[in-house]
Coordinates of C-alpha atoms in Angstrom, one line a residue:
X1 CA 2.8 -12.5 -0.5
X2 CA 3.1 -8.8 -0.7
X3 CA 0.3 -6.5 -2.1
X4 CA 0.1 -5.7 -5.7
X5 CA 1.5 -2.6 -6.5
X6 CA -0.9 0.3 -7.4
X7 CA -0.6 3.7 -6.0
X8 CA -0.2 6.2 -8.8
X9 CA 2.1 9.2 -7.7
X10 CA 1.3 12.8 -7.7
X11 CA 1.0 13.1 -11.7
X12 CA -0.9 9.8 -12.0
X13 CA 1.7 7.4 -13.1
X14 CA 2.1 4.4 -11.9
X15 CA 4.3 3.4 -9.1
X16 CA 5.4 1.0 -6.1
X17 CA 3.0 1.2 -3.2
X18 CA 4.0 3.0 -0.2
X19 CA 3.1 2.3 3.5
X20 CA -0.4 3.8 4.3
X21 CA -0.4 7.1 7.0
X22 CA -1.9 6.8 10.1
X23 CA -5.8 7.5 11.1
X24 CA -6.7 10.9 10.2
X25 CA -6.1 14.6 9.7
X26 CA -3.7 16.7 12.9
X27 CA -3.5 19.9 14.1
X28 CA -1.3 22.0 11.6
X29 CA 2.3 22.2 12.9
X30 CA 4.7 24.9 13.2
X31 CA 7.2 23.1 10.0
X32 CA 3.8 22.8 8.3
X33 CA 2.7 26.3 9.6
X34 CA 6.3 27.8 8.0
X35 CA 6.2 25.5 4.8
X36 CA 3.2 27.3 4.0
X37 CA 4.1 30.6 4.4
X38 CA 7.1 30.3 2.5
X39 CA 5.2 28.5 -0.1
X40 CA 2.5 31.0 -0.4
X41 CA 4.4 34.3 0.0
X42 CA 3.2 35.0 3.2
X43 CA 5.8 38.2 5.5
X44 CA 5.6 36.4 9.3
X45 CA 7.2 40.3 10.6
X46 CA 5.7 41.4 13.6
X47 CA 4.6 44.5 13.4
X48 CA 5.5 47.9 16.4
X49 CA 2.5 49.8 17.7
X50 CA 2.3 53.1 16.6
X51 CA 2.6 56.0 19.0
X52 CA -0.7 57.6 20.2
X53 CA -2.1 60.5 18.3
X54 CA -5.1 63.1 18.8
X55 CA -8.5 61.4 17.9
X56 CA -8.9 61.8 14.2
X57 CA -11.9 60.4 11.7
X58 CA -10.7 57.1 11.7
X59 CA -9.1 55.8 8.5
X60 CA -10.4 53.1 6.4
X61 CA -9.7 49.9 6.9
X62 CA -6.8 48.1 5.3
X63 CA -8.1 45.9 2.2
X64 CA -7.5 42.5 3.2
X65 CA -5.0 40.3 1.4
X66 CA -5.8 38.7 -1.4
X67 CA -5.9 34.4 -0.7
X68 CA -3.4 32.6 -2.2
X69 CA -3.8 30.7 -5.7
X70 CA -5.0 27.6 -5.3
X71 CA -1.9 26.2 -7.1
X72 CA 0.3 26.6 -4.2
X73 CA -1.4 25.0 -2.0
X74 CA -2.1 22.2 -4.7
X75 CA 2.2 22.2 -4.7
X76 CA 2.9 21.4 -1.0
X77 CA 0.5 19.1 -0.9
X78 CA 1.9 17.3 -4.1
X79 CA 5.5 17.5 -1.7
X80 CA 3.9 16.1 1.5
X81 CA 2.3 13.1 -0.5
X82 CA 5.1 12.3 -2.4
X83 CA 7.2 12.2 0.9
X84 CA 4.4 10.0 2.7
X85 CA 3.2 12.5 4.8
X86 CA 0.0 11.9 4.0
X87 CA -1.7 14.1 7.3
X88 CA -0.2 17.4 6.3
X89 CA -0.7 16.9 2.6
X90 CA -4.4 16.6 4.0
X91 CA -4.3 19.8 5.0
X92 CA -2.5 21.5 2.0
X93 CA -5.0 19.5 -0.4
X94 CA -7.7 20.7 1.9
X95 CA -6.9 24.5 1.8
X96 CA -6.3 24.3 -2.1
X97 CA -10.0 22.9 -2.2
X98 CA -11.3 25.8 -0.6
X99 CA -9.2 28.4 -2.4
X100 CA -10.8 27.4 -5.7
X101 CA -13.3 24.0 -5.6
X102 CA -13.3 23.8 -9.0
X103 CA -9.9 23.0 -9.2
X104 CA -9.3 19.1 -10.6
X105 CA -5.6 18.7 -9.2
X106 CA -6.8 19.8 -5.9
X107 CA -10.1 17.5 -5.3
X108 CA -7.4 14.8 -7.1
X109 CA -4.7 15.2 -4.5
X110 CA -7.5 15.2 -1.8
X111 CA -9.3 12.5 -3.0
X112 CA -6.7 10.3 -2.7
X113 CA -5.4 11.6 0.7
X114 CA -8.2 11.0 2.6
X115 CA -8.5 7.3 1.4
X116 CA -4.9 6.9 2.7
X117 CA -5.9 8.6 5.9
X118 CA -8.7 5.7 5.5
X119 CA -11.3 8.3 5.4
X120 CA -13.5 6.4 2.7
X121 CA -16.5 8.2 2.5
X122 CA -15.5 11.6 2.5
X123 CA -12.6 10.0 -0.6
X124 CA -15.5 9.0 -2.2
X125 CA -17.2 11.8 -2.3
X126 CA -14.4 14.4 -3.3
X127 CA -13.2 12.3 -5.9
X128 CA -17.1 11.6 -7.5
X129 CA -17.3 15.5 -7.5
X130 CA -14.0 15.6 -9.0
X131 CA -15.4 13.4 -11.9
X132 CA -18.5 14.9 -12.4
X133 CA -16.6 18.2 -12.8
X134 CA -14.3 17.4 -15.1
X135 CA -15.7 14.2 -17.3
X136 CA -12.3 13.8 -18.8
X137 CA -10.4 13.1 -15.8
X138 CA -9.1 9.8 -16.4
X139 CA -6.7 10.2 -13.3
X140 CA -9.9 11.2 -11.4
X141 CA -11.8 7.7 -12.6
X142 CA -8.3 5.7 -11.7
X143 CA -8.4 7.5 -8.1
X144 CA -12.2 6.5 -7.6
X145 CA -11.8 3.1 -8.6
X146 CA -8.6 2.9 -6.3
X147 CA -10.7 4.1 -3.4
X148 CA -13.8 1.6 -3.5
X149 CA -10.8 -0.9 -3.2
X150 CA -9.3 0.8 -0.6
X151 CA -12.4 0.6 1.6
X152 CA -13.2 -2.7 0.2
X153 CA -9.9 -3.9 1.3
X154 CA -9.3 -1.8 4.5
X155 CA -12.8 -2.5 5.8
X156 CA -13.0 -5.5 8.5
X157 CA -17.2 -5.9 8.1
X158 CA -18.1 -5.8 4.4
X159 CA -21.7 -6.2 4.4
X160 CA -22.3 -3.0 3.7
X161 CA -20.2 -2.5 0.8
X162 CA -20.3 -5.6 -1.0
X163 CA -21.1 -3.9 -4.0
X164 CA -17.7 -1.6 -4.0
X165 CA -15.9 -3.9 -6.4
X166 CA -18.6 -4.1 -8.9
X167 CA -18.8 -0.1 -8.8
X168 CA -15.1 0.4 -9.1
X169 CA -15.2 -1.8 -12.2
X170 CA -18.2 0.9 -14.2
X171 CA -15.7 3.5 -12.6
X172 CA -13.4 2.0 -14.9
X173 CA -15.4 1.9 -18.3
X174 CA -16.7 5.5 -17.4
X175 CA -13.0 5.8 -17.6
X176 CA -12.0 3.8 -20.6
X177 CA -14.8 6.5 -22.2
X178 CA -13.2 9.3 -21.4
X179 CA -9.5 8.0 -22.3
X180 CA -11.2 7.4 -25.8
X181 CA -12.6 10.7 -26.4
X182 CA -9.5 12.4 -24.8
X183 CA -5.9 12.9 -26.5
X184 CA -5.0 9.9 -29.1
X185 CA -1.1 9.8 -27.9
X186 CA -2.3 9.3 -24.5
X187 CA -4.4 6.4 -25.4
X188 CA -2.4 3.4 -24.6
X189 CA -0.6 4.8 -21.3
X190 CA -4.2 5.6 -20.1
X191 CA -5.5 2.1 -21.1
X192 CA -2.4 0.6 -19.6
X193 CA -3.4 2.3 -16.4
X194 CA -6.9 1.2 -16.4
X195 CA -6.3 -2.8 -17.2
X196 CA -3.8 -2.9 -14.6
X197 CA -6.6 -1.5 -12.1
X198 CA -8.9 -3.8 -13.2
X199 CA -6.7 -6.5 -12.7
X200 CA -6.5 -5.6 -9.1
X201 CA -10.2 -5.9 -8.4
X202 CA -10.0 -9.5 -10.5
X203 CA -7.9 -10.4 -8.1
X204 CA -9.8 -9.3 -5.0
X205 CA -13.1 -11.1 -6.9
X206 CA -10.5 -14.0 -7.0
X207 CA -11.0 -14.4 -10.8
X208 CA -7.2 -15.3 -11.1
X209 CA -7.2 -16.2 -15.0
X210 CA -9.2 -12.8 -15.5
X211 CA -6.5 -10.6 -13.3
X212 CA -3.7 -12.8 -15.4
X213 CA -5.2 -11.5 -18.9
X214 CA -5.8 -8.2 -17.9
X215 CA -2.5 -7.1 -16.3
X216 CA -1.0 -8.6 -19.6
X217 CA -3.6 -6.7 -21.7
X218 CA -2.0 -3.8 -19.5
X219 CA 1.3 -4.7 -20.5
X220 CA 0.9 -4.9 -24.3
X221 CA -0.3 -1.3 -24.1
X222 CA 2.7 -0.5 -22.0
X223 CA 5.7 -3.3 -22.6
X224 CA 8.4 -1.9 -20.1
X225 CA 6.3 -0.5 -17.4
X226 CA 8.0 -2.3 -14.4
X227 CA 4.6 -2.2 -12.1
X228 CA 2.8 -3.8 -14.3
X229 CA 5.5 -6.8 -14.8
X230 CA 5.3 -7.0 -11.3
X231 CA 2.2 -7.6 -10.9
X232 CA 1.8 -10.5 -13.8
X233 CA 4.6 -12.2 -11.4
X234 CA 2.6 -11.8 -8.1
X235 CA -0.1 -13.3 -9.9
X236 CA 1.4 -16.2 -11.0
X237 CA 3.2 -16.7 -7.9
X238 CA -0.4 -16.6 -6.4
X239 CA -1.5 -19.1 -9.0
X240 CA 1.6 -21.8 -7.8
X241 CA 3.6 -20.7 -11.5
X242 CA 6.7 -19.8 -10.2
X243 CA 9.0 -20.3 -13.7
X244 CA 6.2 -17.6 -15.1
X245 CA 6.6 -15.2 -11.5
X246 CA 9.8 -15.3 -11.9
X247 CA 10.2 -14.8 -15.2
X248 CA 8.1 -11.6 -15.2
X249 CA 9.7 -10.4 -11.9
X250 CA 13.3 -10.6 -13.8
X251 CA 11.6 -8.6 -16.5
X252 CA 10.6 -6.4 -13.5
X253 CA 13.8 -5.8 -12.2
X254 CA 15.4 -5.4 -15.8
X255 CA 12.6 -2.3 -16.3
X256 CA 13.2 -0.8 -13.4
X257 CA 16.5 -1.7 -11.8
X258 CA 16.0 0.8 -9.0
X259 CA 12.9 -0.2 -8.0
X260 CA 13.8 -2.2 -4.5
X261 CA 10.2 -4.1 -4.6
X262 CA 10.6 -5.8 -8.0
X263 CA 14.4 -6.6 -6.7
X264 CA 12.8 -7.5 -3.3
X265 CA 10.1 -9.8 -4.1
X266 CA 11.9 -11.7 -7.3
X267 CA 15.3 -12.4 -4.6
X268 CA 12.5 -13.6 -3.0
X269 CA 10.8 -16.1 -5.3
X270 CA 14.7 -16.8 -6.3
X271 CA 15.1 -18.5 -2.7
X272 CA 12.0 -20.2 -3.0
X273 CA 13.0 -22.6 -6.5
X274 CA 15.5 -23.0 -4.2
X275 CA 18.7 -20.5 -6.0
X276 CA 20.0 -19.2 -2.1
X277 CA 22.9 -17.7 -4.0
X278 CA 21.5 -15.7 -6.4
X279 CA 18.0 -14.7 -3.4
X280 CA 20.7 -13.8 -1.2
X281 CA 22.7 -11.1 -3.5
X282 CA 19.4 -9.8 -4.9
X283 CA 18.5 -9.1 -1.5
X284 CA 20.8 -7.7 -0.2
X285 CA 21.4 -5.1 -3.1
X286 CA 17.8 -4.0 -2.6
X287 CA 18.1 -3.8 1.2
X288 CA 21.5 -1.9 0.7
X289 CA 19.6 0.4 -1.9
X290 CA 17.0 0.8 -0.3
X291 CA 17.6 0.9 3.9
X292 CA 14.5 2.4 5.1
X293 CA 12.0 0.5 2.9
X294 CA 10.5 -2.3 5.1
X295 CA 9.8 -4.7 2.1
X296 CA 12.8 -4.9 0.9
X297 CA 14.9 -4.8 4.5
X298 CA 12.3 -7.7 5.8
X299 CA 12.9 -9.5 2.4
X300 CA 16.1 -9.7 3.2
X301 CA 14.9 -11.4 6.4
X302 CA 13.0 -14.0 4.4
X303 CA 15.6 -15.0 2.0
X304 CA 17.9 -15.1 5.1
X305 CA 15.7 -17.4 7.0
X306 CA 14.8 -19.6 3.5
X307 CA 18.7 -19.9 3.0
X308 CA 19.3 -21.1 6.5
X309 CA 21.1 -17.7 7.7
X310 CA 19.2 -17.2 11.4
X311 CA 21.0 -14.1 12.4
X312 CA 20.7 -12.0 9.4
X313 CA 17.1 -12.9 9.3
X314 CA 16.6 -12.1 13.1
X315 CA 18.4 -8.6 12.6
X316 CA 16.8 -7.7 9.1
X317 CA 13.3 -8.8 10.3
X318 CA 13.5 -7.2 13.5
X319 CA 14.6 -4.1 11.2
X320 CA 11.4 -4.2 8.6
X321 CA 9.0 -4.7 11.6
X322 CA 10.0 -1.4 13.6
X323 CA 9.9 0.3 10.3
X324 CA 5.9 -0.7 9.5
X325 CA 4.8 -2.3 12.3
X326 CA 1.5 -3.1 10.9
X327 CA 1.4 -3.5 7.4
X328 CA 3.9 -6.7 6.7
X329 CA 2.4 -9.8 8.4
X330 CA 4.6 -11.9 6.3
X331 CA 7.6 -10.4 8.8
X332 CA 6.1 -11.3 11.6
X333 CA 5.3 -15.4 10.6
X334 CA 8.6 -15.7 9.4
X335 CA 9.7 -14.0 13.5
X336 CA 7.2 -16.8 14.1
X337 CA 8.8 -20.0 12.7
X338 CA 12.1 -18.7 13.2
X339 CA 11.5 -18.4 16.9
X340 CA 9.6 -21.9 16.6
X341 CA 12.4 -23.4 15.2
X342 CA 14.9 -22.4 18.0
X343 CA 12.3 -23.8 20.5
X344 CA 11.3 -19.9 22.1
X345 CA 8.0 -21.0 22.0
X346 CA 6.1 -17.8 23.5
X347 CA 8.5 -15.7 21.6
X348 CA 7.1 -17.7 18.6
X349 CA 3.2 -17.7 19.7
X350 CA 3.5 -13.9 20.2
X351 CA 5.0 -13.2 16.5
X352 CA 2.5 -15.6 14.6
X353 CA -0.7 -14.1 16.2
X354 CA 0.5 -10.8 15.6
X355 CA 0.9 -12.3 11.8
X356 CA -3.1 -14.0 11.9
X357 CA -4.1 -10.6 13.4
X358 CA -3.2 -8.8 10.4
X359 CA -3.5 -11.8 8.0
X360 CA -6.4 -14.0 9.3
X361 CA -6.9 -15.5 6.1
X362 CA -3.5 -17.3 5.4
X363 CA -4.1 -20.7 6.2
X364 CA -0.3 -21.7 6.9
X365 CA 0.0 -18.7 9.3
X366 CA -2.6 -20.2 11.2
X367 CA -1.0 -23.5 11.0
X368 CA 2.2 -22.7 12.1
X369 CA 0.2 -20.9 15.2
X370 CA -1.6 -24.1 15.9
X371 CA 2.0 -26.0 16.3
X372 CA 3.4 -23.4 18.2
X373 CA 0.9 -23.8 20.7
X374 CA 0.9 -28.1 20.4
X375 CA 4.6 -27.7 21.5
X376 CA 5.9 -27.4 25.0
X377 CA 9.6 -26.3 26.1
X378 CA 11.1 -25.0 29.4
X379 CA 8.3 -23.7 31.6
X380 CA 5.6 -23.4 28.3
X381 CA 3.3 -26.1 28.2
X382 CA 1.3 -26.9 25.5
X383 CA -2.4 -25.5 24.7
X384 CA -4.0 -27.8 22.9
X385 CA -7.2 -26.1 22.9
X386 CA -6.0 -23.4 20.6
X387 CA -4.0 -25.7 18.4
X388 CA -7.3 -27.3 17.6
X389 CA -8.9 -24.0 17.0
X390 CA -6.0 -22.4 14.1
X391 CA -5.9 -25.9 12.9
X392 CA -9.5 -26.0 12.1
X393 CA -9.5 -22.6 11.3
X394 CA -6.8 -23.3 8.7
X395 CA -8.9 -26.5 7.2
X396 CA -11.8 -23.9 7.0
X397 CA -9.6 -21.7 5.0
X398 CA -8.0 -25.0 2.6
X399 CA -10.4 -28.1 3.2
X400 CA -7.2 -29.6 1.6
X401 CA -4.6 -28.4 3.6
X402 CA -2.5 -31.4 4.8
X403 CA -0.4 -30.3 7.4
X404 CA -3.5 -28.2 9.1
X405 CA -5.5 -31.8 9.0
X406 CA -2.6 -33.7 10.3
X407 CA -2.2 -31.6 13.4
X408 CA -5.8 -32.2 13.9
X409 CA -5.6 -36.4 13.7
X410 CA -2.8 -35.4 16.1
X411 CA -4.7 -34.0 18.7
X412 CA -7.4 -36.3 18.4

């Protein structure tokens, strides 16, 4: 199941997630090094020495040139976010911050670079300075709330931030304040924007009736707001509805037609109630829309590989997974059980631990790891030992899980 969708874009309205940038800020490059000097005015001539002359009193120093406005640096960064180049918006948000650290759109833009660089703490602290600047900053209140989640979520030992969800959510009434006392025709698009982050961390607290009320709550305020749609499907799909997911992800793709992960994700849930006709033609319009987005190429794959079609779902798979190698581990379980169900068995075990690395929650990855390993084929025998182990990892996950405690009365 693919994340909810949250990440606001440069001006704070919502949109589709987009893949996260790697670890930390580089070096500033030579396109990065020109993109700022066209973008702040900056001559790059070189200049000629001038010819020798008789010792004079020397003459005064040139005055030194005034630093650029804040605001232009603030404007490449917006560029380099909105393009996912998250490390040299870093630096643009950076410099911007320095020029003038009073300025909101500049701690904003940082704020929220650093947490997708994953650097939490210093994300935390910009963006609390950001608030505590400028009280009225709803965006700034969305962006904090976004990044205790973001650390919450991207954080592998938790003890020492079990408390981030609760603090996100006061983030969010200290913003629900503000919206109040701010401009009245902004009221419901703000209010919109803060259900449908707390519907998020309902979700991560696993109160699934909670996040289902709040995301429509979210919606009321802000009926054709395709994000939000989206989510009340993924949350029903999370719940076992599927006539309500995809009933919401139609309404989805209906709001926002170009949007390839509402087109994605319902072609999806489509293929699943078992409509192959209808999954594969959504699929493949948002994969032809939209070639270089992973979700929707390795969507594709799945409703390929539901619908019986190996080799498109080989080719699009293999496609999504060298476009974001590490963010999908859906891609890789469906690699798994495809490779599984051709009998390439340590093609098979190599795709569904790379899908239980990244996802070691799922139960039915780690089921489909445990048969993978009970199997043998040509020259692979089996290793029962670590069947036993992702099957009772599984029943760990889903005391209930029937196929996880079958395997196990299997290899009794």
């Amino acid at each position: 199941m693919p994340n909810s969708k949250s990440e606001p874009n440069s001006n704070g309205t919502l949109r589709a997630a987009r893949p996260r940038g790697r670890f930390g800020p580089r070096r500033l490059s030579l396109a990065l090094t020109s993109a700022l000097a066209l973008a702040l005015g900056h001559g790059a001539a070189q200049q000629t020495p001038a010819p020798s002359a008789p010792a004079t009193i020397p003459a005064a120093p040139a005055p030194a040139k005034p630093r650029p406005p804040a605001a232009n640096y603030v404007a490449l960064g917006v560029l380099y976010y909105d393009q996912g180049n998250f490390d040299d918006a870093y630096l643009a948000f950076r410099a911007a911050a320095e020029a003038d650290p009073k300025n909101s759109e500049a701690l904003l833009g940082l704020g929220r670079t650093q947490s997708r660089l994953r650097l939490y703490g210093p994300s935390l602290e910009t963006l609390k300075t950001l608030v505590a600047q400028d009280p009225r900053n709803v965006s700034g209140y969305l962006a904090l709330a976004q990044a205790y989640q973001a650390q919450y979520v991207g954080t592998s030992d938790r003890s020492a931030i079990l408390g981030n969800l609760d603090a996100a959510l006061k983030v969010l009434d200290a913003g629900e304040a503000a919206a109040r006392g701010g401009e009245s025709d902004k009221l419901d698009l703000n209010l919109s924007k803060i259900n449908n982050e707390r519907g998020y961390i309902y979700r991560l607290q696993g109160q699934n009736a909670k996040a289902i009320a709040t995301f429509k709550e979210a919606n009321r305020l802000n009926p054709d707001n395709g994000v939000i749609l989206y989510n009340i499907g993924d949350m029903y799909y999370a719940t076992g509805n599927i006539p309500e997911a995809l009933n919401n992800l139609q309404l989805a793709v209906i709001a926002d037609p170009g949007d390839p992960f509402n087109r994605a994700y319902y072609a999806k849930l489509l293929a699943l109630s078992g409509n192959f006709n209808a999954a594969k033609s959504e699929s493949a319009q948002a994969a032809r829309v939209a070639p270089k987005n992973p979700y929707a190429v390795g969507q594709y794959g799945v409703v390929a590989y539901l619908s019986g079609d190996s080799k498109t779902a080989r080719s699009q798979l293999q496609a999504a997974i060298k476009l974001e190698p590490l963010r999908y581990p859906e891609f890789y379980y469906y690699m798994g059980r495809l490779e599984l169900d051709q009998g390439n068995l340590k093609e098979a075990r190599n795709n569904l631990t790379k899908s239980v690395a990244l996802a070691s929650t799922n139960p039915e990855y780690l089921y489909y790891l445990g048969l993978s390993y009970e199997r043998a084929a040509d020259n692979v025998a089996p290793d029962k030992l670590r069947a036993t182990d992702s099957y009772t990892r599984a029943v760990k996950l889903d005391p209930n899980y029937k196929l996880a405690l079958d395997g196990l009365k299997r290899l009794k």
